[in-house]
Amino acid sequence: MITMGLLPAGEQLNFQDSQRHAEHIRRQGIKQFINIYNRNKDRIDRCFKWGDEMEYTIVRFDHNSNKVRLSLRSEELLNIMYEREEREGENRRVLWRQESGSFQIEATPGQPYGYNSDLNDKNSMNNLFNNVENQMRERRLDIRGLLHEDEAILCLTNYPRMGCADTTVPNTKPDPLNSMSGSIFLSDDHISHLNQKYFIIEKYFNERIGHKVAINAPIFKDTKTPDPFIEFFDHKEAMRAAKVDHIYMDSKIFGNGCSCLQVTMQATDVNEAFILYDQLAPLTPIMMALGASTPIFRGYLSDRDGRWDVIVDSLDDRTPEERGEKPLKHNKYRIQRPRYSAIGAYLCESNQSYNDSPIVYNKDYYNELIGSGVPPPLAQHIAYLFIRDPILISSEKLDQNPETESDHFEAIQATNWQSLRFKPPPLNQPAIGWRVEFRPMEIQMTDAENAAFAVVTILLSRIILKYKLNFVIPITKIDENMSTAQKRDSVNRCKFWFRKDIFTRNTPLFVNGFNDNHVIYDVEEESYIEMSINEIMNGYEQEFPGLIPLMKDYVNSIALDAQTYGKVQQYVQLIADRASAKLPTPAQWIRDFVRKHNTYKYDSVVNEKITYDLLNTLNRIQNECLNVNELIKNN
């Protein structure tokens, strides 16, 4: 799922009016970023802090008829939570936020992990790790009293039958002729009603590209699946857009309605943020594959295990000219990447030679940024983000003071959804520094698994910095890995490009036998090879150390109490077992559940009874402590 970030208040301009003001907004946004950068370029934050964001799906069970539907109550729940937050202030331990779907709700910790740590305090490292899983459980308890008797909030990447009939409470029906989305599957009631912004976003995309979004996920060909698999719709645009052997979807909510786990970490300074951004980038497809949890779309088993490309397609607002399908006439740029994509370039000067994917950026903005002291790679990054049109423009805030406001910068920054987000300090929140947001991971089925993925992401960032590791590979190889990561059972069936010599001249000696034998290759292509995820994570022989042993080495080197140490080791082992196939990914578990169900006909169809039994089992696992050993055995 995406997080819309900071959305401007006030009445929003429609698409035609926003186009007239787009260049003004972009230029103001560039000046606002320059002000933020120059204010904070020398900033140092010694206290490491981090946080997670989790999106939940609200469902209503009908146990008498063996059905489960989406419960469209997020607005009602959020209004109560906002009142509590205002009343409790900084004492609020859980913060609830709006998401795109009216059946979704996002939660974060009230304070970041480590916020109360003192560098000289022996408990400072414990504070980073020892409360994550408990905090996630606390979120369920916080909202449980507001749910109806048969309602539940689930960690569920996407509702399996989204877009099928009779799948919401209250009941809704699509109205393609009169709705904002024009969807033949979903009504506008699926879109969050807390304010009109998400409706405007939905309409913006359709108006900018001149038609509805078209999403096609490959069908899983089971033994009785029609071959070829062709769907017929009483709608000309759908018949043109739907691909053979694919599951067709036609609304942003099919992408936005997918929930995820995101982790944001604060860097010591801007240069450390550059390092984290670059070194975490090659890890984005690896962590996405390990957490794959989305094998079903619109009531069909897909041949993918992940959600990524569905969201990419749902948030692609490029016109035919910008896609390269027509000559440039009305648009300025031919843009290779959609708004939602893997990163397009590294930020460290030393890694610029690996930026082998074409990147288009506004030369005037770039020159203005350079002239104001912004480093060239960062200037290019910002100038690339700002080739996009602003989606949301408040009529009340067109003209802003770049010294005191940053809405125009945030409006464009927050609507570029990349696998990593480089986040400068907010203008009016002095306690927050330079940050990097890790965005590719899918939501897991249990709090223990979500805590494990969040903590391991932080451990990866720590070994990068402590051991001066180098994971950088060409950007095109990351793109290839992102496609591979979504394939069915990619953890076991696929190989990924990865750097084979991850040590540098500055890497200290290791006690585990992998010393700093840094190799300089005559041909750079020799520095990276294809490896399995098991090899990347657990290592193999004396050829590659593996990231799991390095994380264990790091955990052994820091001061943790016995309880925290044991919990962190369990998290690391859970990821190691996923990589070695001792534990299945959620996608593997869900696919296996469907194919073993007594009503499944091996035709790829996920019917109402299967969906009910699947989500009822997930509810028992998540909210009633049902133990499923194959998911988190020994953990």
XYZ file of C-alpha atoms in Angstrom:
635
model
C 0.000 0.000 0.000
C 1.103 3.567 -0.535
C 1.208 6.315 2.014
C 0.116 9.609 0.565
C 2.374 11.564 2.863
C 1.651 15.185 3.605
C -1.479 16.165 1.711
C -2.394 19.845 1.476
C -5.413 21.177 3.323
C -8.150 23.261 1.752
C -10.212 22.997 -1.416
C -8.382 21.021 -4.103
C -8.143 22.249 -7.684
C -9.556 20.053 -10.437
C -7.309 18.586 -13.107
C -7.681 21.400 -15.634
C -7.018 24.127 -13.068
C -4.115 22.227 -11.538
C -2.420 22.028 -14.940
C -2.389 25.808 -15.169
C -0.593 26.084 -11.819
C 1.670 23.027 -12.114
C 4.853 24.869 -13.140
C 4.384 27.446 -10.377
C 3.996 24.641 -7.816
C 7.107 22.857 -9.067
C 9.262 25.979 -8.994
C 8.053 26.855 -5.511
C 8.730 23.283 -4.410
C 12.325 23.440 -5.667
C 12.940 26.632 -3.688
C 11.409 25.023 -0.604
C 13.736 22.024 -0.900
C 16.761 24.294 -1.305
C 15.798 26.053 1.902
C 15.362 22.731 3.733
C 18.676 21.393 2.441
C 20.715 24.447 3.332
C 19.170 24.604 6.792
C 20.012 20.960 7.485
C 23.076 20.072 5.408
C 25.327 20.204 8.480
C 22.800 18.697 10.868
C 23.947 15.788 13.069
C 21.614 13.462 15.007
C 23.536 11.168 17.334
C 20.518 9.250 18.605
C 19.413 6.525 16.192
C 15.632 6.298 15.837
C 13.389 4.264 13.601
C 9.756 3.341 13.127
C 7.395 1.136 11.165
C 4.089 1.632 9.372
C 1.576 -1.183 8.996
C -1.671 -1.125 7.084
C -4.558 -3.301 8.184
C -7.648 -4.536 6.352
C -11.025 -4.344 8.132
C -13.326 -7.302 7.427
C -16.737 -8.495 8.628
C -17.467 -12.215 8.994
C -20.879 -13.724 8.348
C -20.396 -17.093 10.029
C -23.938 -18.254 9.299
C -23.459 -18.054 5.541
C -19.693 -18.706 5.505
C -18.850 -15.341 3.949
C -16.379 -12.599 4.760
C -16.632 -9.089 3.340
C -14.674 -5.848 3.454
C -16.000 -3.540 6.183
C -16.076 0.055 4.931
C -15.708 1.662 8.372
C -12.280 3.284 8.366
C -13.728 6.816 8.532
C -15.786 6.020 11.620
C -12.869 4.344 13.377
C -10.389 7.084 12.489
C -12.611 9.884 13.766
C -12.653 8.193 17.179
C -8.904 7.612 17.110
C -8.186 11.222 16.135
C -10.199 12.403 19.129
C -8.197 10.113 21.399
C -4.935 11.320 19.920
C -5.859 14.957 20.457
C -6.843 14.204 24.031
C -3.789 12.102 24.932
C -1.130 14.053 23.003
C 2.413 12.706 23.260
C 1.251 9.961 25.632
C -0.578 8.266 22.766
C 1.206 4.961 22.147
C -0.428 4.148 18.809
C -1.171 6.555 15.961
C -3.851 5.652 13.429
C -3.897 7.179 9.965
C -6.046 7.292 6.860
C -5.323 5.116 3.847
C -6.702 5.104 0.317
C -9.319 2.414 0.902
C -12.365 2.846 3.105
C -11.603 -0.665 4.412
C -8.005 0.170 5.383
C -6.367 1.777 8.369
C -2.700 2.451 9.085
C -0.928 2.269 12.453
C 2.462 3.472 13.647
C 4.070 3.638 17.077
C 3.299 6.837 18.978
C 7.023 7.470 19.322
C 9.870 6.038 17.243
C 11.858 3.163 18.655
C 14.965 4.454 20.404
C 13.544 7.944 20.931
C 14.319 7.842 24.662
C 17.778 6.300 24.310
C 20.888 7.952 25.651
C 24.110 6.991 23.886
C 25.686 6.324 27.273
C 22.726 4.333 28.554
C 23.372 0.574 28.676
C 19.764 -0.030 27.634
C 19.946 2.124 24.503
C 20.320 -0.816 22.084
C 17.563 -2.760 23.848
C 15.208 0.157 23.251
C 15.664 -0.257 19.489
C 14.477 -3.853 19.334
C 12.761 -5.113 22.474
C 9.310 -3.572 22.065
C 8.529 -3.911 18.362
C 6.396 -7.040 18.483
C 4.622 -5.956 21.672
C 3.880 -2.583 20.079
C 2.309 -4.324 17.099
C 0.128 -6.407 19.416
C -0.836 -3.266 21.297
C -2.279 -1.809 18.084
C -4.766 -4.665 17.834
C -5.811 -4.169 21.446
C -6.122 -0.418 20.895
C -8.758 -0.799 18.195
C -10.426 -4.061 19.199
C -13.030 -2.377 21.402
C -14.260 -0.301 18.450
C -14.926 -3.275 16.178
C -18.324 -4.874 15.750
C -18.838 -8.384 17.059
C -17.914 -10.165 13.840
C -15.365 -7.626 12.610
C -11.603 -8.023 12.630
C -8.541 -6.130 11.486
C -6.187 -8.387 9.551
C -2.637 -8.219 8.326
C -3.583 -9.054 4.755
C -1.867 -7.684 1.683
C -5.032 -7.744 -0.352
C -8.572 -9.003 0.034
C -8.657 -12.060 -2.282
C -12.020 -11.298 -3.943
C -11.676 -7.550 -4.326
C -13.793 -6.632 -7.338
C -16.169 -9.582 -7.064
C -19.881 -9.236 -6.261
C -21.187 -8.986 -2.690
C -17.840 -8.345 -1.025
C -18.477 -5.218 1.077
C -20.465 -4.172 4.148
C -22.541 -2.188 3.432
C -23.186 -3.761 0.049
C -21.933 -1.745 -2.913
C -22.196 -2.048 -6.673
C -19.979 -0.581 -9.385
C -21.328 2.340 -11.394
C -18.872 2.810 -14.272
C -20.874 5.573 -15.934
C -21.156 7.835 -12.895
C -18.280 6.953 -10.574
C -14.953 8.760 -10.239
C -12.972 5.646 -11.117
C -15.235 4.370 -13.891
C -14.471 0.854 -12.662
C -16.673 -2.024 -13.780
C -15.662 -3.925 -10.620
C -15.490 -1.444 -7.737
C -17.704 1.375 -6.496
C -16.466 4.720 -5.230
C -17.440 3.521 -1.758
C -14.201 1.521 -1.748
C -12.318 4.842 -1.703
C -11.682 6.507 1.634
C -14.373 9.081 2.402
C -12.570 10.881 5.211
C -12.006 13.731 2.770
C -12.245 14.216 -0.977
C -8.526 13.967 -1.729
C -8.520 10.318 -2.739
C -11.447 10.883 -5.074
C -9.521 13.730 -6.688
C -6.470 11.495 -7.062
C -8.583 8.788 -8.680
C -10.091 11.263 -11.135
C -6.720 12.948 -11.781
C -5.138 9.742 -13.080
C -8.013 8.965 -15.428
C -8.132 12.498 -16.817
C -4.380 12.807 -17.269
C -3.961 9.589 -19.251
C -7.351 9.853 -20.950
C -8.694 6.480 -19.803
C -8.967 4.208 -16.792
C -5.867 2.528 -15.451
C -5.330 -0.943 -16.898
C -3.820 -3.619 -14.673
C -3.134 -7.154 -15.853
C -1.715 -9.840 -13.549
C -0.802 -13.213 -15.090
C -3.196 -16.055 -14.264
C -1.890 -19.178 -12.535
C -2.507 -22.070 -14.941
C -3.741 -24.919 -12.790
C -4.713 -28.297 -14.214
C -8.272 -27.224 -15.109
C -7.734 -23.524 -15.795
C -9.062 -22.611 -19.259
C -6.250 -22.368 -21.789
C -6.218 -19.739 -23.047
C -7.742 -17.885 -20.124
C -10.006 -15.171 -21.579
C -12.528 -13.047 -19.716
C -15.465 -11.390 -21.473
C -16.840 -8.058 -20.281
C -19.842 -6.039 -21.371
C -17.591 -3.025 -21.678
C -15.546 -2.054 -24.750
C -12.661 -0.414 -22.895
C -12.292 -3.457 -20.649
C -12.249 -5.813 -23.630
C -9.506 -3.737 -25.262
C -7.417 -3.467 -22.094
C -7.738 -7.027 -20.760
C -4.930 -9.351 -21.831
C -5.243 -13.040 -22.615
C -4.069 -15.280 -19.738
C -4.244 -12.340 -17.321
C -6.489 -11.117 -14.505
C -7.791 -7.681 -15.520
C -8.320 -4.839 -13.024
C -9.308 -1.250 -13.727
C -9.030 0.964 -10.640
C -6.269 2.446 -8.534
C -7.816 0.795 -5.469
C -6.717 -2.612 -6.769
C -3.189 -1.320 -6.202
C -3.762 1.111 -3.352
C -5.834 -1.520 -1.586
C -2.728 -3.664 -1.122
C -1.256 -3.270 2.354
C 2.424 -3.293 3.208
C 5.032 -2.926 5.928
C 7.326 0.094 5.700
C 10.329 0.983 7.825
C 11.830 4.470 8.224
C 15.231 5.036 9.836
C 16.973 8.249 10.830
C 20.547 8.799 9.697
C 23.261 10.606 11.610
C 23.641 13.137 8.802
C 22.847 13.660 5.154
C 25.895 11.712 3.929
C 24.947 8.686 6.005
C 21.450 8.936 4.524
C 23.019 8.800 1.033
C 24.924 5.642 2.021
C 21.867 3.929 3.464
C 19.768 4.825 0.433
C 22.310 3.394 -2.008
C 23.246 0.275 -0.063
C 19.682 -0.668 0.838
C 18.532 -0.368 -2.781
C 19.894 -3.782 -3.916
C 18.211 -5.346 -0.880
C 14.712 -4.123 -1.791
C 13.860 -7.023 -4.156
C 15.436 -9.557 -1.789
C 13.273 -8.515 1.161
C 10.240 -8.250 -1.100
C 10.686 -11.835 -2.303
C 11.232 -13.163 1.236
C 7.965 -11.562 2.345
C 5.857 -12.262 -0.762
C 2.224 -12.563 0.300
C -0.055 -11.717 -2.653
C -0.937 -14.716 -4.835
C -4.620 -13.815 -5.429
C -6.250 -10.967 -7.376
C -9.955 -10.464 -8.083
C -10.852 -13.985 -7.036
C -8.212 -15.788 -9.103
C -4.876 -17.375 -8.274
C -2.161 -15.405 -10.019
C 1.156 -16.640 -11.333
C 2.760 -13.908 -9.213
C 3.396 -13.965 -5.496
C 3.739 -10.197 -5.058
C 1.758 -7.006 -5.393
C 4.440 -4.663 -6.767
C 3.572 -4.468 -10.467
C -0.145 -4.238 -9.708
C 0.535 -1.036 -7.771
C 2.985 0.160 -10.439
C 0.301 -0.164 -13.108
C -2.415 1.321 -10.896
C -0.348 4.475 -10.294
C 1.062 5.002 -13.777
C -0.116 8.439 -14.910
C 2.205 8.718 -17.907
C 0.547 9.735 -21.136
C 1.172 7.810 -24.392
C 3.730 10.504 -25.302
C 5.569 10.115 -21.993
C 5.562 6.319 -22.424
C 7.162 6.658 -25.835
C 4.083 5.368 -27.678
C 3.572 8.665 -29.528
C 5.896 11.522 -30.549
C 6.256 14.302 -27.972
C 3.817 17.082 -28.740
C 1.872 18.069 -25.644
C 4.279 16.670 -23.049
C 7.876 17.645 -22.344
C 9.531 14.350 -21.396
C 9.663 10.716 -22.356
C 9.640 9.086 -18.921
C 10.979 5.564 -18.443
C 9.534 4.937 -14.965
C 6.041 5.324 -13.517
C 5.482 7.286 -10.309
C 5.530 4.002 -8.398
C 8.770 2.180 -9.194
C 12.145 1.001 -8.006
C 14.677 3.775 -7.517
C 16.139 5.221 -10.693
C 19.572 6.339 -9.491
C 22.021 6.163 -6.615
C 22.767 9.246 -4.492
C 26.425 8.772 -3.508
C 28.910 10.385 -5.874
C 31.039 7.219 -5.796
C 28.165 5.117 -7.171
C 27.179 7.217 -10.158
C 28.792 4.836 -12.660
C 26.155 2.241 -11.682
C 23.300 4.512 -12.839
C 22.939 2.655 -16.146
C 19.196 3.231 -16.530
C 18.182 6.377 -18.452
C 16.962 9.089 -16.104
C 15.167 12.185 -17.302
C 15.217 15.316 -15.189
C 14.470 19.010 -15.489
C 17.723 20.732 -16.415
C 16.581 24.161 -15.183
C 15.683 22.793 -11.754
C 18.948 20.856 -11.673
C 20.983 23.964 -12.396
C 19.100 25.951 -9.758
C 19.747 23.235 -7.191
C 23.440 22.996 -8.093
C 23.772 26.776 -7.924
C 22.325 26.674 -4.411
C 24.879 24.154 -3.140
C 22.954 20.873 -3.508
C 25.290 17.968 -4.450
C 24.887 16.886 -8.101
C 23.449 13.374 -7.453
C 20.873 14.756 -5.028
C 20.106 17.650 -7.382
C 19.456 15.148 -10.169
C 17.236 13.073 -7.879
C 15.076 16.075 -6.939
C 14.986 17.367 -10.521
C 13.792 13.906 -11.586
C 10.983 13.833 -9.007
C 9.897 17.261 -10.186
C 9.253 16.301 -13.804
C 5.912 14.985 -12.495
C 2.800 17.085 -12.253
C 1.514 17.872 -8.761
C -1.608 15.810 -8.098
C -3.133 17.759 -5.222
C -3.111 21.547 -5.219
C -4.922 23.595 -2.613
C -6.497 26.764 -3.949
C -5.780 28.405 -0.599
C -2.035 27.686 -0.658
C -0.877 28.449 -4.171
C 1.611 31.089 -3.057
C 3.913 30.113 -0.224
C 6.943 31.457 1.552
C 9.800 28.997 0.856
C 11.472 30.038 4.105
C 8.568 28.933 6.291
C 6.477 26.492 4.218
C 7.173 23.247 2.353
C 3.766 22.020 1.131
C 4.634 22.234 -2.554
C 7.828 20.219 -2.112
C 6.032 17.595 -0.040
C 3.112 17.412 -2.510
C 5.469 16.155 -5.224
C 7.913 14.272 -2.980
C 5.038 12.335 -1.363
C 3.463 11.337 -4.694
C 6.638 9.784 -6.097
C 6.378 6.291 -4.655
C 9.722 4.558 -5.069
C 11.107 1.427 -3.415
C 13.122 3.758 -1.184
C 12.284 7.308 -0.226
C 14.965 9.836 0.660
C 13.360 12.090 3.281
C 14.801 15.448 4.355
C 14.004 16.858 7.805
C 10.480 18.323 7.977
C 10.599 22.095 8.043
C 8.662 22.596 11.261
C 9.555 19.430 13.192
C 13.040 20.050 14.616
C 13.285 16.662 16.350
C 13.319 14.786 13.011
C 16.457 14.496 10.885
C 17.516 12.991 7.554
C 15.753 9.687 6.956
C 15.466 6.790 4.529
C 12.195 4.904 4.113
C 12.350 1.222 3.086
C 9.143 0.586 1.134
C 9.037 -2.725 -0.824
C 7.969 -5.223 1.854
C 4.578 -6.897 1.908
C 2.582 -7.176 5.116
C 3.139 -10.491 6.913
C 0.470 -12.662 8.480
C 1.565 -12.452 12.131
C 2.967 -9.798 14.437
C 6.066 -11.944 15.000
C 6.775 -12.058 11.259
C 6.175 -8.321 10.790
C 8.442 -7.568 13.740
C 11.089 -9.882 12.276
C 11.062 -8.131 8.890
C 11.143 -4.693 10.494
C 14.003 -5.549 12.873
C 16.024 -7.361 10.201
C 15.704 -4.318 7.926
C 17.247 -2.239 10.701
C 19.971 -4.842 11.303
C 20.832 -4.738 7.607
C 21.252 -0.971 7.871
C 23.498 -1.412 10.910
C 25.852 -3.952 9.282
C 26.105 -1.706 6.226
C 27.396 1.106 8.401
C 29.470 -0.863 10.927
C 31.179 -3.183 8.453
C 31.396 -0.652 5.593
C 29.732 -3.076 3.190
C 29.119 -2.475 -0.491
C 26.030 -4.024 -2.109
C 25.864 -1.680 -5.113
C 25.073 -3.217 -8.505
C 23.824 -1.543 -11.707
C 20.345 -0.047 -11.455
C 19.160 -2.196 -14.368
C 20.066 -5.305 -12.361
C 17.915 -4.068 -9.469
C 15.069 -3.580 -11.962
C 15.549 -7.135 -13.172
C 15.564 -8.388 -9.578
C 12.345 -6.505 -8.798
C 10.603 -8.366 -11.618
C 12.085 -11.670 -10.496
C 11.035 -11.126 -6.868
C 7.335 -11.177 -7.814
C 7.460 -14.490 -9.624
C 5.751 -17.490 -8.107
C 7.986 -19.093 -5.454
C 10.910 -16.862 -6.458
C 12.715 -17.622 -3.179
C 13.181 -21.236 -4.264
C 12.954 -21.101 -8.053
C 14.853 -17.962 -9.053
C 18.254 -16.347 -8.859
C 19.021 -12.694 -8.231
C 21.882 -10.435 -9.214
C 24.032 -9.633 -6.200
C 27.508 -8.344 -5.521
C 29.847 -11.251 -4.782
C 32.502 -9.171 -2.979
C 30.625 -7.028 -0.455
C 33.663 -6.075 1.624
C 35.592 -2.859 1.082
C 39.015 -1.596 2.045
C 37.461 -0.209 5.220
C 35.772 -3.448 6.292
C 37.204 -4.729 9.597
C 38.442 -8.308 9.981
C 35.767 -10.841 10.856
C 35.960 -13.689 13.315
C 33.782 -15.889 11.139
C 36.501 -16.554 8.597
C 35.555 -13.935 6.005
C 38.344 -11.427 6.180
C 38.670 -8.219 4.252
C 39.994 -9.724 1.055
C 38.772 -6.834 -1.044
C 38.998 -7.564 -4.754
C 39.340 -4.985 -7.512
C 37.907 -6.360 -10.745
C 39.355 -5.529 -14.138
C 35.847 -5.696 -15.595
C 33.082 -4.362 -13.363
C 30.607 -6.937 -14.681
C 32.662 -9.574 -12.847
C 31.801 -8.031 -9.455
C 28.207 -9.295 -9.412
C 26.727 -12.690 -10.176
C 23.381 -14.476 -9.934
C 22.725 -16.115 -6.557
C 19.770 -17.779 -4.910
C 18.208 -15.953 -1.981
C 19.422 -18.752 0.276
C 22.978 -18.070 -0.888
C 22.575 -14.311 -0.444
C 21.103 -14.585 3.034
C 22.775 -17.687 4.491
C 25.988 -17.742 2.458
C 27.698 -20.640 0.748
C 30.994 -22.334 1.507
C 33.870 -19.859 1.482
C 32.589 -18.026 -1.569
C 30.088 -15.639 0.023
C 29.602 -14.858 3.738
C 25.815 -14.428 3.704
C 23.932 -11.567 5.304
C 22.485 -13.695 8.128
C 25.928 -14.580 9.593
C 26.941 -10.915 9.381
C 23.793 -9.844 11.225
C 24.388 -12.499 13.880
C 27.958 -11.264 14.235
C 26.658 -7.738 14.706
C 24.044 -8.798 17.269
C 26.765 -10.577 19.246
C 28.832 -7.385 19.267
C 26.237 -5.041 20.800
C 24.983 -4.752 24.361
C 21.616 -6.489 24.581
C 19.988 -7.998 27.629
C 19.253 -11.727 27.487
C 15.568 -11.329 26.606
C 16.193 -8.845 23.784
C 19.122 -10.887 22.473
C 16.977 -14.021 22.317
C 14.130 -12.223 20.551
C 16.416 -10.648 17.945
C 18.073 -13.991 17.270
C 14.624 -15.497 16.676
C 13.817 -12.772 14.166
C 17.074 -13.321 12.284
C 16.513 -17.080 12.269
C 12.994 -16.649 10.915
C 14.383 -14.794 7.894
C 17.155 -17.383 7.525
C 14.557 -20.167 7.516
C 12.460 -18.338 4.908
C 15.532 -18.029 2.700
C 16.413 -21.720 3.042
C 12.777 -22.839 2.446
C 12.425 -24.292 5.937
C 9.544 -21.845 6.312
C 7.172 -20.861 3.473
C 6.459 -17.314 2.407
C 2.881 -16.161 3.122
C 2.188 -16.416 -0.617
C 3.290 -20.051 -0.641
C 1.179 -20.802 2.434
C -1.916 -19.061 1.001
C -1.556 -20.745 -2.402
C -1.189 -24.132 -0.716
C -4.249 -23.411 1.477
C -6.356 -22.638 -1.596
C -5.210 -25.636 -3.637
C -5.869 -28.031 -0.744
C -9.334 -26.667 0.002
C -12.120 -29.190 -0.558
C -14.128 -26.816 -2.764
C -11.219 -25.802 -5.024
C -11.698 -27.096 -8.560
C -8.113 -26.577 -9.822
C -9.409 -23.881 -12.175
C -7.630 -20.935 -10.464
C -10.927 -19.639 -9.004
C -10.875 -18.615 -5.328
C -14.537 -18.868 -4.358
C -16.435 -17.374 -1.403
C -16.054 -20.435 0.827
C -12.296 -20.623 0.260
C -11.993 -16.920 1.015
C -14.066 -17.275 4.181
C -12.041 -20.218 5.465
C -8.734 -18.549 4.564
C -9.523 -15.252 6.291
C -11.156 -16.993 9.237
C -7.951 -18.994 9.700
C -5.872 -15.828 9.435
C -8.098 -14.158 12.020
C -7.622 -17.069 14.402
C -3.849 -16.928 13.864
C -3.606 -13.163 14.324
C -6.273 -12.398 16.904
C -6.981 -15.677 18.683
C -3.442 -17.075 19.015
C -3.942 -20.103 16.747
C -0.472 -21.618 16.375
C 0.561 -22.587 12.847
C 3.958 -24.231 13.135
C 4.830 -24.106 9.463
C 4.683 -20.279 9.528
C 6.889 -19.481 12.492
C 8.120 -22.770 13.927
C 10.564 -22.439 16.797
C 9.754 -18.729 16.948
